[in-house]
Coordinates of C-alpha atoms in Angstrom, one line a residue:
X217 CA 21.2 1.5 77.9
X218 CA 22.1 5.0 76.7
X219 CA 25.8 4.2 77.4
X220 CA 25.6 1.1 75.3
X221 CA 24.3 3.1 72.3
X222 CA 27.0 5.7 72.9
X223 CA 29.6 3.0 72.8
X224 CA 28.2 1.5 69.6
X225 CA 28.1 5.0 68.0
X226 CA 31.7 5.6 69.0
X227 CA 32.7 2.2 67.5
X228 CA 31.0 3.1 64.2
X229 CA 32.7 6.5 64.2
X230 CA 36.1 5.0 64.8
X231 CA 35.5 2.4 62.1
X232 CA 34.7 5.2 59.7
X233 CA 37.5 7.4 60.9
X234 CA 40.1 4.7 60.1
X235 CA 39.4 5.3 56.4
X236 CA 41.9 7.9 55.1
X237 CA 40.9 10.5 52.5
X238 CA 42.7 8.6 49.9
X239 CA 40.7 5.4 50.6
X240 CA 37.2 6.9 50.7
X241 CA 36.5 5.7 47.2
X242 CA 35.1 2.7 49.1
X243 CA 33.0 3.1 52.2
X244 CA 33.5 0.9 55.2
X245 CA 31.0 -1.8 56.1
X246 CA 29.8 -1.1 59.7
X247 CA 28.4 -3.3 62.4
X248 CA 29.4 -6.7 63.7
X249 CA 30.8 -9.4 61.4
X250 CA 31.6 -13.1 61.8
X251 CA 33.7 -15.6 59.9
X252 CA 31.8 -18.1 57.7
X253 CA 33.7 -21.3 56.9
X254 CA 32.9 -22.9 53.5
X255 CA 34.6 -25.7 51.6
X256 CA 36.1 -25.2 48.2
X257 CA 38.3 -27.6 46.3
X258 CA 38.3 -29.8 49.3
X259 CA 39.8 -27.1 51.5
X260 CA 38.1 -24.9 54.1
X261 CA 37.8 -21.3 53.1
X262 CA 36.9 -18.5 55.5
X263 CA 34.7 -15.6 54.3
X264 CA 33.4 -12.7 56.3
X265 CA 29.7 -12.5 57.0
X266 CA 28.7 -8.9 57.5
X267 CA 25.7 -7.6 59.4
X268 CA 22.7 -6.8 57.2
X269 CA 19.2 -5.4 57.8
X270 CA 16.7 -8.3 58.0
X271 CA 13.5 -8.5 55.9
X272 CA 10.8 -6.0 56.9
X273 CA 7.3 -4.9 56.1
X274 CA 5.8 -1.5 57.0
X275 CA 3.0 0.7 55.6
X276 CA 3.9 4.1 54.1
X277 CA 2.0 7.4 53.8
X278 CA 0.3 6.2 50.6
X279 CA -0.9 2.9 52.3
X280 CA 1.7 1.0 50.2
X281 CA 3.5 -1.9 51.8
X282 CA 7.2 -1.2 51.9
X283 CA 9.5 -4.2 52.2
X284 CA 13.1 -5.2 51.4
X285 CA 11.9 -5.6 47.8
X286 CA 11.0 -1.9 47.7
X287 CA 14.7 -1.1 48.2
X288 CA 16.1 -4.0 46.2
X289 CA 19.0 -2.8 44.0
X290 CA 18.9 0.7 45.7
X291 CA 20.9 2.5 48.4
X292 CA 18.8 4.0 51.1
X293 CA 19.0 6.3 54.1
X294 CA 17.0 5.2 57.2
X295 CA 16.0 7.2 60.3
X296 CA 13.6 7.0 63.3
X297 CA 11.3 9.8 64.3
X298 CA 7.7 10.7 65.3
X299 CA 5.5 13.4 64.0
X300 CA 4.7 15.0 67.3
X301 CA 8.4 15.1 68.4
X302 CA 9.0 18.3 70.3
X303 CA 12.8 18.1 70.2
X304 CA 15.2 17.0 67.4
X305 CA 12.8 15.7 64.7
X306 CA 12.2 19.1 63.0
X307 CA 16.0 19.5 62.6
X308 CA 16.3 15.9 61.3
X309 CA 13.5 16.4 58.7
X310 CA 15.0 19.7 57.5
X311 CA 18.2 17.9 56.9
X312 CA 16.6 14.9 55.3
X313 CA 14.8 17.3 53.0
X314 CA 18.3 18.2 51.6
X315 CA 18.9 14.5 50.8
X316 CA 15.4 14.2 49.3
X317 CA 15.9 17.3 47.1
X318 CA 19.2 16.0 45.7
X319 CA 18.0 12.4 45.0
X320 CA 14.2 12.6 44.6
X321 CA 14.5 11.8 40.9
X322 CA 17.1 9.1 41.2
X323 CA 15.5 5.7 41.0
X324 CA 18.5 4.1 42.7
X325 CA 17.9 5.9 46.0
X326 CA 15.3 5.6 48.7
X327 CA 14.6 7.2 52.1
X328 CA 12.9 5.3 54.9
X329 CA 11.7 7.3 57.9
X330 CA 10.3 5.0 60.6
X331 CA 7.8 6.3 63.1
X332 CA 8.4 5.1 66.6
X333 CA 4.9 6.3 67.7
X334 CA 2.8 4.3 65.2
X335 CA -0.3 4.5 67.5
X336 CA -0.5 8.3 66.7
X337 CA 1.3 8.2 63.4
X338 CA -1.3 6.5 61.3
X339 CA -1.1 6.4 57.5
X340 CA -3.3 9.5 57.4
X341 CA -1.1 11.4 59.8
X342 CA 2.0 10.5 57.9
X343 CA 0.4 11.5 54.6
X344 CA -0.4 14.9 56.0
X345 CA 3.1 15.2 57.4
X346 CA 4.7 14.3 54.1
X347 CA 2.4 16.8 52.3
X348 CA 3.4 19.6 54.7
X349 CA 7.0 18.9 53.9
X350 CA 6.3 19.1 50.2
X351 CA 7.3 15.5 49.6
X352 CA 5.6 14.3 46.3
X353 CA 8.1 11.7 45.2
X354 CA 7.9 8.0 45.9
X355 CA 11.5 8.2 46.9
X356 CA 10.8 9.1 50.6
X357 CA 8.6 6.6 52.6
X358 CA 7.3 7.5 56.0
X359 CA 6.6 4.2 57.7
X360 CA 4.3 2.9 60.4
X361 CA 3.7 -0.5 61.8
X362 CA 4.0 -2.4 65.0
X363 CA 5.8 -0.3 67.6
X364 CA 7.8 -3.1 69.2
X365 CA 9.0 -4.3 65.8
X366 CA 10.1 -0.8 64.8
X367 CA 11.9 -0.2 68.1
X368 CA 13.6 -3.6 67.8
X369 CA 14.6 -2.8 64.3
X370 CA 16.2 0.5 65.4
X371 CA 18.1 -0.9 68.3
X372 CA 19.2 -4.4 67.2
X373 CA 19.7 -3.9 63.5
X374 CA 20.4 -0.2 62.8
X375 CA 22.3 0.2 66.1
X376 CA 20.6 3.5 67.0
X377 CA 18.6 4.4 70.1
X378 CA 14.8 4.5 70.0
X379 CA 12.7 3.7 73.1
X380 CA 9.7 4.6 75.1
X381 CA 10.6 7.0 77.9
X382 CA 7.7 8.7 79.7
X383 CA 10.1 11.0 81.5
X384 CA 11.1 13.0 78.4
X385 CA 9.0 15.4 76.3
X386 CA 6.9 13.5 73.8
X387 CA 7.3 10.1 75.6
X388 CA 10.1 8.7 73.4
X389 CA 13.8 9.0 73.4
X390 CA 15.7 8.5 70.2
X391 CA 18.9 9.5 68.4
X392 CA 19.1 11.8 65.4
X393 CA 21.1 9.2 63.4
X394 CA 20.8 8.8 59.6
X395 CA 22.0 5.4 58.5
X396 CA 23.3 4.8 55.0
X397 CA 22.5 1.3 53.7
X398 CA 23.8 -0.3 50.5
X399 CA 22.1 -2.6 48.0
X400 CA 23.0 -5.6 50.1
X401 CA 21.4 -4.0 53.1
X402 CA 24.7 -3.5 54.9
X403 CA 25.2 -0.3 56.9
X404 CA 27.9 1.9 55.2
X405 CA 27.6 5.1 57.1
X406 CA 26.3 6.6 60.4
X407 CA 25.6 10.4 60.6
X408 CA 24.1 13.0 62.9
X409 CA 20.9 14.0 61.2
X410 CA 20.7 17.2 63.2
X411 CA 24.1 18.4 62.0
X412 CA 24.4 20.1 58.6
X413 CA 28.1 19.3 58.2
X414 CA 27.5 15.6 59.0
X415 CA 24.7 15.6 56.4
X416 CA 27.1 17.2 53.9
X417 CA 29.3 14.1 54.5
X418 CA 26.3 11.8 54.0
X419 CA 25.6 13.4 50.6
X420 CA 29.2 12.9 49.5
X421 CA 29.2 9.4 50.7
X422 CA 26.0 8.6 48.9
X423 CA 27.7 9.6 45.7
X424 CA 30.6 7.4 46.6
X425 CA 28.3 4.5 47.2
X426 CA 26.3 5.0 44.0
X427 CA 29.6 5.0 42.1
X428 CA 30.7 1.9 43.9
X429 CA 27.4 0.2 43.0
X430 CA 27.9 1.1 39.4
X431 CA 31.3 -0.7 39.4

């Protein structure tokens, strides 16, 4: 399965890499797509149906239900982690803090960090975790819910690895991906959340996407 996620990640990277510096005023739309045939003026017309994140409902660190309505009209960055992670999560959160600090007062931006260990990561645990990070804005939601639903969301809809693996420290294996999602819940960017230079790119792309949204 790891190879499958590597292949998907490479495909996303290639899709992004095909955009030249002169064309980056508009970010690519990542993920699978399929043609949709409609009829207009008595003639068949083919439109492209892009992959989008389905409806969801998870609790955040303030016991508030976070759904697709919470991010309606916003761009957001999603990732998958767990609070007791002994490996890459601390690096991910230090980088996501950079995103938070830049956009914490922007009502058009949200951050969604999904715990893949919801049995341990209760609302109370996530609230303490957020407080230790110094997160006081409603911009950044630390989410908990049904484990299988969250893992399924990561793998099938955000195209990032997240799974139970009792052979690794912490009992879970997951990528450090940050996923940039637009107001139509389409994935517009895929970044290594443990790499400062890649997160620099994310920050630039968020500004591009916000400008695109304004247009």
